[in-house]
């Protein structure tokens, strides 16, 4: 994301949003890196 001009320096996600948290931290979409809760 940083190479494309987006940098998140301070963000928070709720505990019920594990797929979004994993996607932001790994920079991979859910389709490419499925997360099972």
PDB file of N, CA and C in Angstrom:
ATOM      1  N   UNK A   1       0.820  -1.186   0.000  1.00  0.00           N
ATOM      2  CA  UNK A   1       0.000   0.000   0.000  1.00  0.00           C
ATOM      3  C   UNK A   1       0.868   1.255   0.000  1.00  0.00           C
ATOM      4  N   UNK A   2       1.974   1.196   0.691  1.00  0.00           N
ATOM      5  CA  UNK A   2       2.837   2.368   0.775  1.00  0.00           C
ATOM      6  C   UNK A   2       3.376   2.765  -0.593  1.00  0.00           C
ATOM      7  N   UNK A   3       3.692   1.800  -1.431  1.00  0.00           N
ATOM      8  CA  UNK A   3       4.218   2.102  -2.764  1.00  0.00           C
ATOM      9  C   UNK A   3       3.182   2.794  -3.625  1.00  0.00           C
ATOM     10  N   UNK A   4       1.902   2.559  -3.353  1.00  0.00           N
ATOM     11  CA  UNK A   4       0.835   3.156  -4.144  1.00  0.00           C
ATOM     12  C   UNK A   4       0.359   4.487  -3.557  1.00  0.00           C
ATOM     13  N   UNK A   5       1.008   4.968  -2.512  1.00  0.00           N
ATOM     14  CA  UNK A   5       0.686   6.274  -1.974  1.00  0.00           C
ATOM     15  C   UNK A   5      -0.245   6.289  -0.786  1.00  0.00           C
ATOM     16  N   UNK A   6      -0.527   5.141  -0.178  1.00  0.00           N
ATOM     17  CA  UNK A   6      -1.387   5.103   0.997  1.00  0.00           C
ATOM     18  C   UNK A   6      -0.577   4.569   2.171  1.00  0.00           C
ATOM     19  N   UNK A   7      -0.537   5.343   3.243  1.00  0.00           N
ATOM     20  CA  UNK A   7       0.177   4.899   4.441  1.00  0.00           C
ATOM     21  C   UNK A   7      -0.742   5.102   5.641  1.00  0.00           C
ATOM     22  N   UNK A   8      -1.020   4.028   6.349  1.00  0.00           N
ATOM     23  CA  UNK A   8      -1.858   4.097   7.541  1.00  0.00           C
ATOM     24  C   UNK A   8      -0.943   4.084   8.758  1.00  0.00           C
ATOM     25  N   UNK A   9      -0.839   5.210   9.432  1.00  0.00           N
ATOM     26  CA  UNK A   9       0.063   5.295  10.577  1.00  0.00           C
ATOM     27  C   UNK A   9      -0.668   5.141  11.906  1.00  0.00           C
ATOM     28  N   UNK A  10      -1.973   5.313  11.909  1.00  0.00           N
ATOM     29  CA  UNK A  10      -2.730   5.202  13.146  1.00  0.00           C
ATOM     30  C   UNK A  10      -4.139   4.735  12.802  1.00  0.00           C
ATOM     31  N   UNK A  11      -4.388   3.442  12.931  1.00  0.00           N
ATOM     32  CA  UNK A  11      -5.713   2.923  12.637  1.00  0.00           C
ATOM     33  C   UNK A  11      -6.096   1.884  13.675  1.00  0.00           C
ATOM     34  N   UNK A  12      -7.393   1.718  13.867  1.00  0.00           N
ATOM     35  CA  UNK A  12      -7.901   0.771  14.851  1.00  0.00           C
ATOM     36  C   UNK A  12      -9.035  -0.015  14.211  1.00  0.00           C
ATOM     37  N   UNK A  13      -9.120  -1.290  14.550  1.00  0.00           N
ATOM     38  CA  UNK A  13     -10.229  -2.121  14.086  1.00  0.00           C
ATOM     39  C   UNK A  13     -10.808  -2.851  15.283  1.00  0.00           C
ATOM     40  N   UNK A  14     -12.067  -3.180  15.172  1.00  0.00           N
ATOM     41  CA  UNK A  14     -12.725  -3.900  16.250  1.00  0.00           C
ATOM     42  C   UNK A  14     -12.362  -5.373  16.253  1.00  0.00           C
ATOM     43  N   UNK A  15     -12.565  -6.015  17.385  1.00  0.00           N
ATOM     44  CA  UNK A  15     -12.227  -7.438  17.511  1.00  0.00           C
ATOM     45  C   UNK A  15     -13.072  -8.308  16.582  1.00  0.00           C
ATOM     46  N   UNK A  16     -14.254  -7.828  16.214  1.00  0.00           N
ATOM     47  CA  UNK A  16     -15.127  -8.614  15.341  1.00  0.00           C
ATOM     48  C   UNK A  16     -14.739  -8.496  13.874  1.00  0.00           C
ATOM     49  N   UNK A  17     -13.693  -7.745  13.577  1.00  0.00           N
ATOM     50  CA  UNK A  17     -13.314  -7.500  12.195  1.00  0.00           C
ATOM     51  C   UNK A  17     -11.945  -8.115  11.891  1.00  0.00           C
ATOM     52  N   UNK A  18     -11.767  -9.376  12.222  1.00  0.00           N
ATOM     53  CA  UNK A  18     -10.477 -10.046  12.014  1.00  0.00           C
ATOM     54  C   UNK A  18     -10.047 -10.093  10.555  1.00  0.00           C
ATOM     55  N   UNK A  19     -10.941 -10.363   9.593  1.00  0.00           N
ATOM     56  CA  UNK A  19     -10.500 -10.375   8.198  1.00  0.00           C
ATOM     57  C   UNK A  19      -9.940  -9.034   7.733  1.00  0.00           C
ATOM     58  N   UNK A  20     -10.573  -7.935   8.146  1.00  0.00           N
ATOM     59  CA  UNK A  20     -10.068  -6.619   7.762  1.00  0.00           C
ATOM     60  C   UNK A  20      -8.726  -6.351   8.406  1.00  0.00           C
ATOM     61  N   UNK A  21      -8.566  -6.713   9.673  1.00  0.00           N
ATOM     62  CA  UNK A  21      -7.297  -6.509  10.365  1.00  0.00           C
ATOM     63  C   UNK A  21      -6.192  -7.300   9.683  1.00  0.00           C
ATOM     64  N   UNK A  22      -6.465  -8.548   9.344  1.00  0.00           N
ATOM     65  CA  UNK A  22      -5.468  -9.379   8.669  1.00  0.00           C
ATOM     66  C   UNK A  22      -5.119  -8.811   7.300  1.00  0.00           C
ATOM     67  N   UNK A  23      -6.117  -8.303   6.583  1.00  0.00           N
ATOM     68  CA  UNK A  23      -5.869  -7.738   5.262  1.00  0.00           C
ATOM     69  C   UNK A  23      -4.998  -6.484   5.355  1.00  0.00           C
ATOM     70  N   UNK A  24      -5.246  -5.629   6.337  1.00  0.00           N
ATOM     71  CA  UNK A  24      -4.447  -4.416   6.491  1.00  0.00           C
ATOM     72  C   UNK A  24      -3.018  -4.729   6.911  1.00  0.00           C
ATOM     73  N   UNK A  25      -2.845  -5.711   7.792  1.00  0.00           N
ATOM     74  CA  UNK A  25      -1.510  -6.027   8.291  1.00  0.00           C
ATOM     75  C   UNK A  25      -0.675  -6.811   7.291  1.00  0.00           C
ATOM     76  N   UNK A  26      -1.310  -7.659   6.483  1.00  0.00           N
ATOM     77  CA  UNK A  26      -0.560  -8.494   5.543  1.00  0.00           C
ATOM     78  C   UNK A  26      -0.544  -7.933   4.126  1.00  0.00           C
ATOM     79  N   UNK A  27      -1.376  -6.902   3.859  1.00  0.00           N
ATOM     80  CA  UNK A  27      -1.501  -6.311   2.521  1.00  0.00           C
ATOM     81  C   UNK A  27      -1.964  -7.328   1.480  1.00  0.00           C
ATOM     82  N   UNK A  28      -2.734  -8.310   1.912  1.00  0.00           N
ATOM     83  CA  UNK A  28      -3.291  -9.314   0.997  1.00  0.00           C
ATOM     84  C   UNK A  28      -4.803  -9.275   1.094  1.00  0.00           C
ATOM     85  N   UNK A  29      -5.462  -9.528  -0.017  1.00  0.00           N
ATOM     86  CA  UNK A  29      -6.920  -9.523  -0.005  1.00  0.00           C
ATOM     87  C   UNK A  29      -7.444 -10.826   0.579  1.00  0.00           C
ATOM     88  N   UNK A  30      -8.693 -10.809   0.966  1.00  0.00           N
ATOM     89  CA  UNK A  30      -9.298 -11.986   1.584  1.00  0.00           C
ATOM     90  C   UNK A  30      -9.334 -13.176   0.624  1.00  0.00           C
ATOM     91  N   UNK A  31      -9.507 -12.901  -0.653  1.00  0.00           N
ATOM     92  CA  UNK A  31      -9.558 -13.981  -1.633  1.00  0.00           C
ATOM     93  C   UNK A  31      -8.212 -14.693  -1.753  1.00  0.00           C
ATOM     94  N   UNK A  32      -7.126 -13.947  -1.595  1.00  0.00           N
ATOM     95  CA  UNK A  32      -5.793 -14.536  -1.718  1.00  0.00           C
ATOM     96  C   UNK A  32      -5.281 -15.141  -0.423  1.00  0.00           C
ATOM     97  N   UNK A  33      -5.822 -14.724   0.702  1.00  0.00           N
ATOM     98  CA  UNK A  33      -5.327 -15.179   1.997  1.00  0.00           C
ATOM     99  C   UNK A  33      -6.507 -15.301   2.951  1.00  0.00           C
ATOM    100  N   UNK A  34      -7.293 -16.368   2.823  1.00  0.00           N
ATOM    101  CA  UNK A  34      -8.514 -16.481   3.621  1.00  0.00           C
ATOM    102  C   UNK A  34      -8.228 -16.556   5.121  1.00  0.00           C
ATOM    103  N   UNK A  35      -9.061 -15.893   5.885  1.00  0.00           N
ATOM    104  CA  UNK A  35      -8.937 -15.886   7.339  1.00  0.00           C
ATOM    105  C   UNK A  35     -10.151 -16.590   7.913  1.00  0.00           C
ATOM    106  N   UNK A  36      -9.915 -17.575   8.761  1.00  0.00           N
ATOM    107  CA  UNK A  36     -10.999 -18.310   9.403  1.00  0.00           C
ATOM    108  C   UNK A  36     -11.083 -17.852  10.846  1.00  0.00           C
ATOM    109  N   UNK A  37     -12.281 -17.463  11.255  1.00  0.00           N
ATOM    110  CA  UNK A  37     -12.468 -16.966  12.626  1.00  0.00           C
ATOM    111  C   UNK A  37     -12.871 -18.112  13.521  1.00  0.00           C
TER     112      UNK A  37
END
